[in-house]
Amino acid sequence: MKQSPLHPLTEHVLDSMAGCADGRLKEIMRSLVGHLHAFAIDIQLTGDEWRRGIDFLTETGQKCDGIRQEFILLSDTLGLSIVLDAINHGHEGHSTESSLLGPFYREGANEEAFGANIARTEGEPALIHGRLIDEHGGPVAGALIEVWQTANNGMYEGQDMDQPESNLRGKFRSGPNGEYAFRTIKPTSYPIPTDGPVGKMLLATGRHPMRPGHIHFLIEAPGYETLTTALYSARDEYIESDAVFGAKPSLVIDYVSNDNASAAGKWDLPSPFYEVQRDFVLCRRSA
Ligand code: BEZ
Ligand code: FE
Protein backbone atom coordinates (compact mmCIF):
# COMPACT_ATOMS: atom_id res chain seq x y z
CA MET A 1 0.00 0.00 0.00
CA LYS A 2 1.29 3.47 -0.90
CA GLN A 3 2.06 5.55 2.23
CA SER A 4 0.80 9.14 2.08
CA PRO A 5 3.62 11.64 2.68
CA LEU A 6 3.87 13.04 6.21
CA HIS A 7 2.75 16.60 6.82
CA PRO A 8 5.88 18.83 7.06
CA LEU A 9 4.93 19.74 10.64
CA THR A 10 4.75 16.04 11.54
CA GLU A 11 8.21 15.53 9.99
CA HIS A 12 9.48 18.45 12.02
CA VAL A 13 8.19 17.01 15.34
CA LEU A 14 9.55 13.53 14.52
CA ASP A 15 12.95 15.03 13.67
CA SER A 16 13.00 16.73 17.08
CA MET A 17 13.22 13.27 18.69
CA ALA A 18 16.30 12.21 16.72
CA GLY A 19 18.44 12.37 19.88
CA CYS A 20 16.23 10.04 21.95
CA ALA A 21 18.58 7.37 23.32
CA ASP A 22 15.85 4.88 24.28
CA GLY A 23 15.06 3.03 21.06
CA ARG A 24 11.67 1.67 22.16
CA LEU A 25 10.55 5.04 23.57
CA LYS A 26 11.56 6.68 20.30
CA GLU A 27 9.59 4.11 18.30
CA ILE A 28 6.50 4.56 20.49
CA MET A 29 6.63 8.37 20.43
CA ARG A 30 7.21 8.56 16.67
CA SER A 31 4.24 6.29 16.01
CA LEU A 32 2.03 8.08 18.53
CA VAL A 33 2.79 11.56 17.16
CA GLY A 34 2.43 10.34 13.57
CA HIS A 35 -1.02 8.82 14.28
CA LEU A 36 -2.13 11.78 16.38
CA HIS A 37 -1.28 14.28 13.65
CA ALA A 38 -2.84 12.11 10.94
CA PHE A 39 -6.03 11.83 13.05
CA ALA A 40 -6.32 15.62 13.51
CA ILE A 41 -5.67 16.24 9.82
CA ASP A 42 -8.02 13.45 8.72
CA ILE A 43 -11.02 14.78 10.66
CA GLN A 44 -9.98 18.47 10.37
CA LEU A 45 -10.18 18.87 14.16
CA THR A 46 -11.44 22.32 15.24
CA GLY A 47 -10.10 24.32 18.20
CA ASP A 48 -13.38 23.82 20.09
CA GLU A 49 -13.25 20.07 19.55
CA TRP A 50 -9.62 19.96 20.69
CA ARG A 51 -10.63 21.84 23.88
CA ARG A 52 -13.51 19.42 24.53
CA GLY A 53 -11.09 16.52 24.15
CA ILE A 54 -8.68 18.11 26.62
CA ASP A 55 -11.54 18.72 29.08
CA PHE A 56 -12.67 15.11 28.71
CA LEU A 57 -9.17 13.78 29.47
CA THR A 58 -8.85 16.19 32.41
CA GLU A 59 -12.16 14.97 33.84
CA THR A 60 -11.05 11.37 33.29
CA GLY A 61 -7.91 11.99 35.35
CA GLN A 62 -9.87 13.80 38.05
CA LYS A 63 -12.21 10.82 38.41
CA CYS A 64 -9.30 8.51 39.28
CA ASP A 65 -8.36 7.70 42.86
CA GLY A 66 -6.85 4.73 44.70
CA ILE A 67 -9.82 2.53 43.75
CA ARG A 68 -11.41 4.07 40.65
CA GLN A 69 -9.31 4.00 37.44
CA GLU A 70 -11.28 5.89 34.83
CA PHE A 71 -8.44 5.73 32.26
CA ILE A 72 -8.51 1.92 32.30
CA LEU A 73 -12.30 2.07 31.93
CA LEU A 74 -11.75 4.37 28.94
CA SER A 75 -9.24 1.90 27.49
CA ASP A 76 -11.74 -0.94 28.08
CA THR A 77 -14.68 0.84 26.47
CA LEU A 78 -12.63 1.97 23.46
CA GLY A 79 -11.60 -1.66 22.90
CA LEU A 80 -7.92 -0.86 23.52
CA SER A 81 -7.65 -3.29 26.47
CA ILE A 82 -8.93 -6.22 24.45
CA VAL A 83 -6.66 -5.32 21.49
CA LEU A 84 -3.76 -5.34 23.97
CA ASP A 85 -4.93 -8.73 25.20
CA ALA A 86 -4.97 -10.05 21.62
CA ILE A 87 -1.44 -8.76 20.97
CA ASN A 88 0.06 -10.10 24.19
CA HIS A 89 -1.87 -13.32 24.85
CA GLY A 90 -1.94 -15.04 21.47
CA HIS A 91 -3.31 -18.43 22.53
CA GLU A 92 -2.13 -20.17 19.34
CA GLY A 93 -5.41 -22.04 19.21
CA HIS A 94 -4.55 -24.45 22.05
CA SER A 95 -5.00 -22.78 25.41
CA THR A 96 -8.16 -21.18 26.74
CA GLU A 97 -8.52 -17.60 25.54
CA SER A 98 -7.97 -14.81 28.01
CA SER A 99 -10.33 -11.97 28.87
CA LEU A 100 -10.30 -8.78 30.94
CA LEU A 101 -9.44 -8.81 34.65
CA GLY A 102 -11.71 -5.80 35.23
CA PRO A 103 -11.61 -3.34 38.14
CA PHE A 104 -13.45 -5.52 40.67
CA TYR A 105 -10.81 -8.14 41.35
CA ARG A 106 -9.92 -8.12 45.06
CA GLU A 107 -7.00 -10.01 46.55
CA GLY A 108 -7.46 -12.09 49.66
CA ALA A 109 -10.32 -14.44 48.74
CA ASN A 110 -10.70 -17.45 51.05
CA GLU A 111 -9.49 -20.85 49.88
CA GLU A 112 -12.55 -23.11 49.70
CA ALA A 113 -13.02 -26.90 49.57
CA PHE A 114 -13.78 -28.73 46.30
CA GLY A 115 -17.43 -28.08 45.42
CA ALA A 116 -17.99 -25.32 48.02
CA ASN A 117 -20.81 -22.85 47.56
CA ILE A 118 -19.61 -19.24 47.16
CA ALA A 119 -23.14 -17.75 46.96
CA ARG A 120 -24.30 -16.12 50.16
CA THR A 121 -27.10 -14.21 48.41
CA GLU A 122 -30.14 -15.37 46.42
CA GLY A 123 -30.05 -16.49 42.81
CA GLU A 124 -30.47 -19.41 40.45
CA PRO A 125 -28.21 -22.20 41.81
CA ALA A 126 -25.49 -23.46 39.50
CA LEU A 127 -22.72 -26.02 39.60
CA ILE A 128 -19.57 -25.11 37.65
CA HIS A 129 -17.08 -27.91 37.18
CA GLY A 130 -14.48 -29.34 34.85
CA ARG A 131 -10.75 -29.95 34.60
CA LEU A 132 -7.59 -27.95 34.23
CA ILE A 133 -5.53 -29.54 31.51
CA ASP A 134 -2.37 -28.80 29.55
CA GLU A 135 -2.15 -28.48 25.77
CA HIS A 136 -1.86 -32.28 25.44
CA GLY A 137 -4.90 -32.99 27.61
CA GLY A 138 -2.84 -33.99 30.68
CA PRO A 139 -4.10 -32.91 34.13
CA VAL A 140 -2.83 -29.77 35.84
CA ALA A 141 -3.06 -30.63 39.53
CA GLY A 142 -2.68 -28.23 42.45
CA ALA A 143 -3.48 -25.09 40.46
CA LEU A 144 -5.11 -22.14 42.22
CA ILE A 145 -8.40 -21.08 40.61
CA GLU A 146 -9.79 -17.78 41.81
CA VAL A 147 -13.36 -16.85 40.88
CA TRP A 148 -15.51 -13.75 41.37
CA GLN A 149 -18.82 -12.51 40.01
CA THR A 150 -21.67 -10.10 40.72
CA ALA A 151 -24.72 -10.81 42.87
CA ASN A 152 -28.23 -10.66 41.43
CA ASN A 153 -28.30 -6.88 41.96
CA GLY A 154 -25.44 -6.52 39.43
CA MET A 155 -22.86 -5.53 42.06
CA TYR A 156 -19.64 -7.18 43.20
CA GLU A 157 -19.22 -7.77 46.93
CA GLY A 158 -16.53 -5.04 47.02
CA GLN A 159 -18.99 -2.46 45.59
CA ASP A 160 -21.87 -3.25 47.90
CA MET A 161 -21.78 -2.78 51.68
CA ASP A 162 -24.98 -4.85 52.01
CA GLN A 163 -23.46 -8.09 50.70
CA PRO A 164 -22.01 -10.58 53.18
CA GLU A 165 -18.22 -10.80 53.39
CA SER A 166 -16.70 -13.03 50.65
CA ASN A 167 -19.98 -13.28 48.75
CA LEU A 168 -19.50 -14.77 45.28
CA ARG A 169 -15.75 -15.02 45.37
CA GLY A 170 -13.34 -17.73 46.39
CA LYS A 171 -10.21 -19.73 45.61
CA PHE A 172 -10.14 -23.43 44.71
CA ARG A 173 -7.33 -25.96 44.17
CA SER A 174 -7.48 -28.39 41.28
CA GLY A 175 -7.38 -32.07 42.30
CA PRO A 176 -5.00 -34.87 41.16
CA ASN A 177 -6.80 -35.21 37.81
CA GLY A 178 -7.01 -31.44 37.37
CA GLU A 179 -10.64 -31.46 38.51
CA TYR A 180 -12.31 -28.42 40.06
CA ALA A 181 -15.90 -27.70 41.13
CA PHE A 182 -17.80 -24.97 42.90
CA ARG A 183 -21.41 -23.99 43.49
CA THR A 184 -22.66 -20.49 42.81
CA ILE A 185 -25.61 -18.68 41.20
CA LYS A 186 -26.06 -17.96 37.52
CA PRO A 187 -24.51 -14.51 36.94
CA THR A 188 -26.62 -11.64 35.66
CA SER A 189 -25.65 -8.85 33.28
CA TYR A 190 -24.59 -5.55 34.90
CA PRO A 191 -23.51 -2.04 33.95
CA ILE A 192 -19.91 -0.84 34.17
CA PRO A 193 -19.57 2.39 36.23
CA THR A 194 -21.33 5.26 34.39
CA ASP A 195 -21.04 8.10 36.91
CA GLY A 196 -17.92 9.55 35.24
CA PRO A 197 -16.77 10.88 31.85
CA VAL A 198 -16.66 7.37 30.34
CA GLY A 199 -20.39 7.00 31.11
CA LYS A 200 -21.02 10.34 29.33
CA MET A 201 -18.96 9.17 26.35
CA LEU A 202 -21.01 5.96 26.09
CA LEU A 203 -24.27 7.93 26.20
CA ALA A 204 -23.05 10.51 23.66
CA THR A 205 -21.97 7.78 21.24
CA GLY A 206 -25.26 5.87 21.48
CA ARG A 207 -23.80 2.95 23.43
CA HIS A 208 -25.08 1.04 26.48
CA PRO A 209 -22.87 0.29 29.52
CA MET A 210 -23.86 -3.38 29.99
CA ARG A 211 -21.66 -6.46 30.27
CA PRO A 212 -23.24 -9.87 29.71
CA GLY A 213 -23.39 -12.09 32.82
CA HIS A 214 -20.02 -13.70 33.49
CA ILE A 215 -17.80 -15.37 36.07
CA HIS A 216 -14.19 -14.22 36.27
CA PHE A 217 -11.37 -16.78 36.59
CA LEU A 218 -7.72 -16.20 37.53
CA ILE A 219 -5.82 -19.48 37.25
CA GLU A 220 -2.26 -19.91 38.49
CA ALA A 221 -0.16 -23.07 38.33
CA PRO A 222 3.62 -23.47 38.70
CA GLY A 223 5.27 -23.80 35.29
CA TYR A 224 2.23 -22.46 33.40
CA GLU A 225 1.27 -19.02 32.12
CA THR A 226 -1.26 -17.39 34.45
CA LEU A 227 -4.67 -17.36 32.78
CA THR A 228 -7.00 -14.40 33.34
CA THR A 229 -10.30 -15.18 31.75
CA ALA A 230 -14.09 -15.27 32.19
CA LEU A 231 -17.02 -17.43 31.13
CA TYR A 232 -19.94 -15.57 29.57
CA SER A 233 -23.56 -16.75 29.61
CA ALA A 234 -25.00 -17.80 26.25
CA ARG A 235 -28.35 -16.18 25.40
CA ASP A 236 -27.60 -13.21 27.66
CA GLU A 237 -29.24 -10.09 26.20
CA TYR A 238 -25.82 -8.40 25.92
CA ILE A 239 -23.71 -11.32 24.74
CA GLU A 240 -23.19 -9.72 21.30
CA SER A 241 -22.69 -6.18 22.58
CA ASP A 242 -20.41 -6.33 25.64
CA ALA A 243 -19.56 -2.72 26.56
CA VAL A 244 -15.88 -3.67 26.95
CA PHE A 245 -15.62 -6.28 24.13
CA GLY A 246 -14.39 -9.10 26.41
CA ALA A 247 -17.03 -11.73 25.59
CA LYS A 248 -15.08 -13.79 23.04
CA PRO A 249 -17.13 -16.54 21.34
CA SER A 250 -14.87 -19.32 22.70
CA LEU A 251 -15.70 -18.19 26.26
CA VAL A 252 -19.48 -18.35 25.89
CA ILE A 253 -21.05 -21.18 27.92
CA ASP A 254 -24.48 -22.76 28.26
CA TYR A 255 -26.14 -23.12 31.65
CA VAL A 256 -27.84 -26.49 31.25
CA SER A 257 -30.81 -27.29 33.49
CA ASN A 258 -30.14 -30.53 35.41
CA ASP A 259 -33.22 -32.20 36.96
CA ASN A 260 -31.47 -35.34 38.17
CA ALA A 261 -32.53 -35.60 41.83
CA SER A 262 -29.54 -37.69 42.92
CA ALA A 263 -27.11 -35.18 41.36
CA ALA A 264 -28.95 -32.39 43.21
CA GLY A 265 -28.65 -34.41 46.44
CA LYS A 266 -24.96 -35.14 45.90
CA TRP A 267 -24.19 -31.43 45.51
CA ASP A 268 -26.75 -30.26 48.06
CA LEU A 269 -28.51 -28.19 45.40
CA PRO A 270 -32.25 -27.81 44.73
CA SER A 271 -33.67 -29.65 41.74
CA PRO A 272 -33.45 -28.55 38.99
CA PHE A 273 -30.15 -26.65 39.10
CA TYR A 274 -27.95 -25.23 36.39
CA GLU A 275 -24.85 -27.13 35.41
CA VAL A 276 -21.83 -25.94 33.45
CA GLN A 277 -19.05 -28.32 32.56
CA ARG A 278 -16.04 -26.50 31.27
CA ASP A 279 -12.33 -27.37 31.04
CA PHE A 280 -9.54 -24.79 30.97
CA VAL A 281 -6.40 -25.39 28.92
CA LEU A 282 -3.23 -23.87 30.35
CA CYS A 283 -0.15 -23.01 28.35
CA ARG A 284 3.31 -24.06 29.58
CA ARG A 285 5.54 -21.13 30.45
CA SER A 286 8.45 -20.91 28.04
CA ALA A 287 11.82 -21.25 29.78
C1 BEZ B 1 -15.65 -6.45 34.80
O1 BEZ B 1 -15.93 -7.44 34.18
O2 BEZ B 1 -15.69 -6.55 36.01
C2 BEZ B 1 -15.27 -5.17 34.09
C3 BEZ B 1 -14.32 -5.22 33.08
C4 BEZ B 1 -13.95 -4.04 32.45
C5 BEZ B 1 -14.53 -2.84 32.84
C6 BEZ B 1 -15.48 -2.81 33.83
C7 BEZ B 1 -15.86 -4.00 34.47
FE1 FE C 1 -16.99 -8.51 35.68
mmCIF file with all atom_site columns, C-alpha atoms in Angstrom, residues 71-200:
data_model
loop_
_atom_site.group_PDB
_atom_site.id
_atom_site.type_symbol
_atom_site.label_atom_id
_atom_site.label_alt_id
_atom_site.label_comp_id
_atom_site.label_asym_id
_atom_site.label_entity_id
_atom_site.label_seq_id
_atom_site.pdbx_PDB_ins_code
_atom_site.Cartn_x
_atom_site.Cartn_y
_atom_site.Cartn_z
_atom_site.occupancy
_atom_site.B_iso_or_equiv
_atom_site.pdbx_formal_charge
_atom_site.auth_seq_id
_atom_site.auth_comp_id
_atom_site.auth_asym_id
_atom_site.auth_atom_id
_atom_site.pdbx_PDB_model_num
ATOM 1   C CA . PHE A 1 71  ? -8.437  5.733   32.264 1.00 0.00 ? 71  PHE A CA 1
ATOM 2   C CA . ILE A 1 72  ? -8.512  1.923   32.305 1.00 0.00 ? 72  ILE A CA 1
ATOM 3   C CA . LEU A 1 73  ? -12.303 2.072   31.928 1.00 0.00 ? 73  LEU A CA 1
ATOM 4   C CA . LEU A 1 74  ? -11.749 4.365   28.942 1.00 0.00 ? 74  LEU A CA 1
ATOM 5   C CA . SER A 1 75  ? -9.238  1.900   27.488 1.00 0.00 ? 75  SER A CA 1
ATOM 6   C CA . ASP A 1 76  ? -11.740 -0.939  28.079 1.00 0.00 ? 76  ASP A CA 1
ATOM 7   C CA . THR A 1 77  ? -14.684 0.840   26.467 1.00 0.00 ? 77  THR A CA 1
ATOM 8   C CA . LEU A 1 78  ? -12.628 1.966   23.460 1.00 0.00 ? 78  LEU A CA 1
ATOM 9   C CA . GLY A 1 79  ? -11.599 -1.656  22.897 1.00 0.00 ? 79  GLY A CA 1
ATOM 10  C CA . LEU A 1 80  ? -7.922  -0.857  23.520 1.00 0.00 ? 80  LEU A CA 1
ATOM 11  C CA . SER A 1 81  ? -7.645  -3.287  26.471 1.00 0.00 ? 81  SER A CA 1
ATOM 12  C CA . ILE A 1 82  ? -8.932  -6.225  24.446 1.00 0.00 ? 82  ILE A CA 1
ATOM 13  C CA . VAL A 1 83  ? -6.661  -5.319  21.490 1.00 0.00 ? 83  VAL A CA 1
ATOM 14  C CA . LEU A 1 84  ? -3.761  -5.336  23.967 1.00 0.00 ? 84  LEU A CA 1
ATOM 15  C CA . ASP A 1 85  ? -4.930  -8.733  25.198 1.00 0.00 ? 85  ASP A CA 1
ATOM 16  C CA . ALA A 1 86  ? -4.968  -10.050 21.617 1.00 0.00 ? 86  ALA A CA 1
ATOM 17  C CA . ILE A 1 87  ? -1.444  -8.761  20.966 1.00 0.00 ? 87  ILE A CA 1
ATOM 18  C CA . ASN A 1 88  ? 0.060   -10.099 24.190 1.00 0.00 ? 88  ASN A CA 1
ATOM 19  C CA . HIS A 1 89  ? -1.866  -13.315 24.848 1.00 0.00 ? 89  HIS A CA 1
ATOM 20  C CA . GLY A 1 90  ? -1.940  -15.037 21.473 1.00 0.00 ? 90  GLY A CA 1
ATOM 21  C CA . HIS A 1 91  ? -3.308  -18.435 22.532 1.00 0.00 ? 91  HIS A CA 1
ATOM 22  C CA . GLU A 1 92  ? -2.131  -20.169 19.339 1.00 0.00 ? 92  GLU A CA 1
ATOM 23  C CA . GLY A 1 93  ? -5.410  -22.036 19.207 1.00 0.00 ? 93  GLY A CA 1
ATOM 24  C CA . HIS A 1 94  ? -4.553  -24.454 22.045 1.00 0.00 ? 94  HIS A CA 1
ATOM 25  C CA . SER A 1 95  ? -4.999  -22.783 25.411 1.00 0.00 ? 95  SER A CA 1
ATOM 26  C CA . THR A 1 96  ? -8.160  -21.185 26.739 1.00 0.00 ? 96  THR A CA 1
ATOM 27  C CA . GLU A 1 97  ? -8.518  -17.600 25.540 1.00 0.00 ? 97  GLU A CA 1
ATOM 28  C CA . SER A 1 98  ? -7.975  -14.812 28.011 1.00 0.00 ? 98  SER A CA 1
ATOM 29  C CA . SER A 1 99  ? -10.333 -11.968 28.868 1.00 0.00 ? 99  SER A CA 1
ATOM 30  C CA . LEU A 1 100 ? -10.302 -8.775  30.943 1.00 0.00 ? 100 LEU A CA 1
ATOM 31  C CA . LEU A 1 101 ? -9.437  -8.806  34.650 1.00 0.00 ? 101 LEU A CA 1
ATOM 32  C CA . GLY A 1 102 ? -11.713 -5.798  35.235 1.00 0.00 ? 102 GLY A CA 1
ATOM 33  C CA . PRO A 1 103 ? -11.605 -3.345  38.143 1.00 0.00 ? 103 PRO A CA 1
ATOM 34  C CA . PHE A 1 104 ? -13.448 -5.518  40.669 1.00 0.00 ? 104 PHE A CA 1
ATOM 35  C CA . TYR A 1 105 ? -10.811 -8.142  41.354 1.00 0.00 ? 105 TYR A CA 1
ATOM 36  C CA . ARG A 1 106 ? -9.917  -8.120  45.056 1.00 0.00 ? 106 ARG A CA 1
ATOM 37  C CA . GLU A 1 107 ? -7.002  -10.006 46.547 1.00 0.00 ? 107 GLU A CA 1
ATOM 38  C CA . GLY A 1 108 ? -7.461  -12.092 49.665 1.00 0.00 ? 108 GLY A CA 1
ATOM 39  C CA . ALA A 1 109 ? -10.322 -14.440 48.745 1.00 0.00 ? 109 ALA A CA 1
ATOM 40  C CA . ASN A 1 110 ? -10.698 -17.454 51.048 1.00 0.00 ? 110 ASN A CA 1
ATOM 41  C CA . GLU A 1 111 ? -9.493  -20.848 49.884 1.00 0.00 ? 111 GLU A CA 1
ATOM 42  C CA . GLU A 1 112 ? -12.554 -23.111 49.698 1.00 0.00 ? 112 GLU A CA 1
ATOM 43  C CA . ALA A 1 113 ? -13.017 -26.902 49.571 1.00 0.00 ? 113 ALA A CA 1
ATOM 44  C CA . PHE A 1 114 ? -13.781 -28.727 46.303 1.00 0.00 ? 114 PHE A CA 1
ATOM 45  C CA . GLY A 1 115 ? -17.435 -28.080 45.418 1.00 0.00 ? 115 GLY A CA 1
ATOM 46  C CA . ALA A 1 116 ? -17.990 -25.325 48.018 1.00 0.00 ? 116 ALA A CA 1
ATOM 47  C CA . ASN A 1 117 ? -20.814 -22.847 47.559 1.00 0.00 ? 117 ASN A CA 1
ATOM 48  C CA . ILE A 1 118 ? -19.610 -19.241 47.155 1.00 0.00 ? 118 ILE A CA 1
ATOM 49  C CA . ALA A 1 119 ? -23.139 -17.748 46.965 1.00 0.00 ? 119 ALA A CA 1
ATOM 50  C CA . ARG A 1 120 ? -24.299 -16.118 50.165 1.00 0.00 ? 120 ARG A CA 1
ATOM 51  C CA . THR A 1 121 ? -27.103 -14.213 48.412 1.00 0.00 ? 121 THR A CA 1
ATOM 52  C CA . GLU A 1 122 ? -30.142 -15.374 46.424 1.00 0.00 ? 122 GLU A CA 1
ATOM 53  C CA . GLY A 1 123 ? -30.045 -16.492 42.809 1.00 0.00 ? 123 GLY A CA 1
ATOM 54  C CA . GLU A 1 124 ? -30.472 -19.407 40.452 1.00 0.00 ? 124 GLU A CA 1
ATOM 55  C CA . PRO A 1 125 ? -28.210 -22.200 41.807 1.00 0.00 ? 125 PRO A CA 1
ATOM 56  C CA . ALA A 1 126 ? -25.492 -23.455 39.502 1.00 0.00 ? 126 ALA A CA 1
ATOM 57  C CA . LEU A 1 127 ? -22.717 -26.024 39.595 1.00 0.00 ? 127 LEU A CA 1
ATOM 58  C CA . ILE A 1 128 ? -19.575 -25.115 37.647 1.00 0.00 ? 128 ILE A CA 1
ATOM 59  C CA . HIS A 1 129 ? -17.082 -27.911 37.183 1.00 0.00 ? 129 HIS A CA 1
ATOM 60  C CA . GLY A 1 130 ? -14.484 -29.341 34.850 1.00 0.00 ? 130 GLY A CA 1
ATOM 61  C CA . ARG A 1 131 ? -10.753 -29.951 34.604 1.00 0.00 ? 131 ARG A CA 1
ATOM 62  C CA . LEU A 1 132 ? -7.591  -27.951 34.226 1.00 0.00 ? 132 LEU A CA 1
ATOM 63  C CA . ILE A 1 133 ? -5.527  -29.538 31.511 1.00 0.00 ? 133 ILE A CA 1
ATOM 64  C CA . ASP A 1 134 ? -2.368  -28.804 29.550 1.00 0.00 ? 134 ASP A CA 1
ATOM 65  C CA . GLU A 1 135 ? -2.151  -28.478 25.772 1.00 0.00 ? 135 GLU A CA 1
ATOM 66  C CA . HIS A 1 136 ? -1.857  -32.282 25.436 1.00 0.00 ? 136 HIS A CA 1
ATOM 67  C CA . GLY A 1 137 ? -4.897  -32.990 27.609 1.00 0.00 ? 137 GLY A CA 1
ATOM 68  C CA . GLY A 1 138 ? -2.844  -33.991 30.677 1.00 0.00 ? 138 GLY A CA 1
ATOM 69  C CA . PRO A 1 139 ? -4.099  -32.912 34.134 1.00 0.00 ? 139 PRO A CA 1
ATOM 70  C CA . VAL A 1 140 ? -2.828  -29.768 35.838 1.00 0.00 ? 140 VAL A CA 1
ATOM 71  C CA . ALA A 1 141 ? -3.059  -30.630 39.534 1.00 0.00 ? 141 ALA A CA 1
ATOM 72  C CA . GLY A 1 142 ? -2.675  -28.226 42.453 1.00 0.00 ? 142 GLY A CA 1
ATOM 73  C CA . ALA A 1 143 ? -3.485  -25.093 40.459 1.00 0.00 ? 143 ALA A CA 1
ATOM 74  C CA . LEU A 1 144 ? -5.108  -22.144 42.221 1.00 0.00 ? 144 LEU A CA 1
ATOM 75  C CA . ILE A 1 145 ? -8.398  -21.077 40.613 1.00 0.00 ? 145 ILE A CA 1
ATOM 76  C CA . GLU A 1 146 ? -9.793  -17.784 41.815 1.00 0.00 ? 146 GLU A CA 1
ATOM 77  C CA . VAL A 1 147 ? -13.359 -16.845 40.880 1.00 0.00 ? 147 VAL A CA 1
ATOM 78  C CA . TRP A 1 148 ? -15.507 -13.753 41.371 1.00 0.00 ? 148 TRP A CA 1
ATOM 79  C CA . GLN A 1 149 ? -18.819 -12.510 40.009 1.00 0.00 ? 149 GLN A CA 1
ATOM 80  C CA . THR A 1 150 ? -21.669 -10.100 40.724 1.00 0.00 ? 150 THR A CA 1
ATOM 81  C CA . ALA A 1 151 ? -24.721 -10.809 42.869 1.00 0.00 ? 151 ALA A CA 1
ATOM 82  C CA . ASN A 1 152 ? -28.233 -10.659 41.427 1.00 0.00 ? 152 ASN A CA 1
ATOM 83  C CA . ASN A 1 153 ? -28.297 -6.883  41.958 1.00 0.00 ? 153 ASN A CA 1
ATOM 84  C CA . GLY A 1 154 ? -25.440 -6.525  39.427 1.00 0.00 ? 154 GLY A CA 1
ATOM 85  C CA . MET A 1 155 ? -22.863 -5.530  42.055 1.00 0.00 ? 155 MET A CA 1
ATOM 86  C CA . TYR A 1 156 ? -19.638 -7.184  43.195 1.00 0.00 ? 156 TYR A CA 1
ATOM 87  C CA . GLU A 1 157 ? -19.220 -7.766  46.927 1.00 0.00 ? 157 GLU A CA 1
ATOM 88  C CA . GLY A 1 158 ? -16.530 -5.038  47.025 1.00 0.00 ? 158 GLY A CA 1
ATOM 89  C CA . GLN A 1 159 ? -18.986 -2.458  45.594 1.00 0.00 ? 159 GLN A CA 1
ATOM 90  C CA . ASP A 1 160 ? -21.869 -3.250  47.901 1.00 0.00 ? 160 ASP A CA 1
ATOM 91  C CA . MET A 1 161 ? -21.782 -2.776  51.681 1.00 0.00 ? 161 MET A CA 1
ATOM 92  C CA . ASP A 1 162 ? -24.980 -4.848  52.007 1.00 0.00 ? 162 ASP A CA 1
ATOM 93  C CA . GLN A 1 163 ? -23.463 -8.089  50.700 1.00 0.00 ? 163 GLN A CA 1
ATOM 94  C CA . PRO A 1 164 ? -22.005 -10.582 53.179 1.00 0.00 ? 164 PRO A CA 1
ATOM 95  C CA . GLU A 1 165 ? -18.222 -10.803 53.392 1.00 0.00 ? 165 GLU A CA 1
ATOM 96  C CA . SER A 1 166 ? -16.702 -13.034 50.655 1.00 0.00 ? 166 SER A CA 1
ATOM 97  C CA . ASN A 1 167 ? -19.983 -13.280 48.750 1.00 0.00 ? 167 ASN A CA 1
ATOM 98  C CA . LEU A 1 168 ? -19.501 -14.771 45.280 1.00 0.00 ? 168 LEU A CA 1
ATOM 99  C CA . ARG A 1 169 ? -15.749 -15.016 45.366 1.00 0.00 ? 169 ARG A CA 1
ATOM 100 C CA . GLY A 1 170 ? -13.344 -17.731 46.395 1.00 0.00 ? 170 GLY A CA 1
ATOM 101 C CA . LYS A 1 171 ? -10.209 -19.732 45.605 1.00 0.00 ? 171 LYS A CA 1
ATOM 102 C CA . PHE A 1 172 ? -10.145 -23.427 44.715 1.00 0.00 ? 172 PHE A CA 1
ATOM 103 C CA . ARG A 1 173 ? -7.331  -25.956 44.166 1.00 0.00 ? 173 ARG A CA 1
ATOM 104 C CA . SER A 1 174 ? -7.483  -28.392 41.276 1.00 0.00 ? 174 SER A CA 1
ATOM 105 C CA . GLY A 1 175 ? -7.382  -32.071 42.304 1.00 0.00 ? 175 GLY A CA 1
ATOM 106 C CA . PRO A 1 176 ? -4.995  -34.866 41.160 1.00 0.00 ? 176 PRO A CA 1
ATOM 107 C CA . ASN A 1 177 ? -6.796  -35.207 37.806 1.00 0.00 ? 177 ASN A CA 1
ATOM 108 C CA . GLY A 1 178 ? -7.008  -31.445 37.371 1.00 0.00 ? 178 GLY A CA 1
ATOM 109 C CA . GLU A 1 179 ? -10.640 -31.461 38.510 1.00 0.00 ? 179 GLU A CA 1
ATOM 110 C CA . TYR A 1 180 ? -12.313 -28.421 40.064 1.00 0.00 ? 180 TYR A CA 1
ATOM 111 C CA . ALA A 1 181 ? -15.901 -27.698 41.130 1.00 0.00 ? 181 ALA A CA 1
ATOM 112 C CA . PHE A 1 182 ? -17.805 -24.967 42.901 1.00 0.00 ? 182 PHE A CA 1
ATOM 113 C CA . ARG A 1 183 ? -21.412 -23.990 43.487 1.00 0.00 ? 183 ARG A CA 1
ATOM 114 C CA . THR A 1 184 ? -22.657 -20.492 42.806 1.00 0.00 ? 184 THR A CA 1
ATOM 115 C CA . ILE A 1 185 ? -25.607 -18.678 41.205 1.00 0.00 ? 185 ILE A CA 1
ATOM 116 C CA . LYS A 1 186 ? -26.063 -17.960 37.517 1.00 0.00 ? 186 LYS A CA 1
ATOM 117 C CA . PRO A 1 187 ? -24.507 -14.507 36.943 1.00 0.00 ? 187 PRO A CA 1
ATOM 118 C CA . THR A 1 188 ? -26.621 -11.636 35.661 1.00 0.00 ? 188 THR A CA 1
ATOM 119 C CA . SER A 1 189 ? -25.649 -8.848  33.275 1.00 0.00 ? 189 SER A CA 1
ATOM 120 C CA . TYR A 1 190 ? -24.587 -5.554  34.899 1.00 0.00 ? 190 TYR A CA 1
ATOM 121 C CA . PRO A 1 191 ? -23.508 -2.036  33.945 1.00 0.00 ? 191 PRO A CA 1
ATOM 122 C CA . ILE A 1 192 ? -19.912 -0.840  34.168 1.00 0.00 ? 192 ILE A CA 1
ATOM 123 C CA . PRO A 1 193 ? -19.573 2.390   36.229 1.00 0.00 ? 193 PRO A CA 1
ATOM 124 C CA . THR A 1 194 ? -21.328 5.256   34.385 1.00 0.00 ? 194 THR A CA 1
ATOM 125 C CA . ASP A 1 195 ? -21.041 8.102   36.909 1.00 0.00 ? 195 ASP A CA 1
ATOM 126 C CA . GLY A 1 196 ? -17.924 9.554   35.238 1.00 0.00 ? 196 GLY A CA 1
ATOM 127 C CA . PRO A 1 197 ? -16.768 10.878  31.853 1.00 0.00 ? 197 PRO A CA 1
ATOM 128 C CA . VAL A 1 198 ? -16.665 7.369   30.344 1.00 0.00 ? 198 VAL A CA 1
ATOM 129 C CA . GLY A 1 199 ? -20.386 7.002   31.111 1.00 0.00 ? 199 GLY A CA 1
ATOM 130 C CA . LYS A 1 200 ? -21.023 10.336  29.331 1.00 0.00 ? 200 LYS A CA 1
#
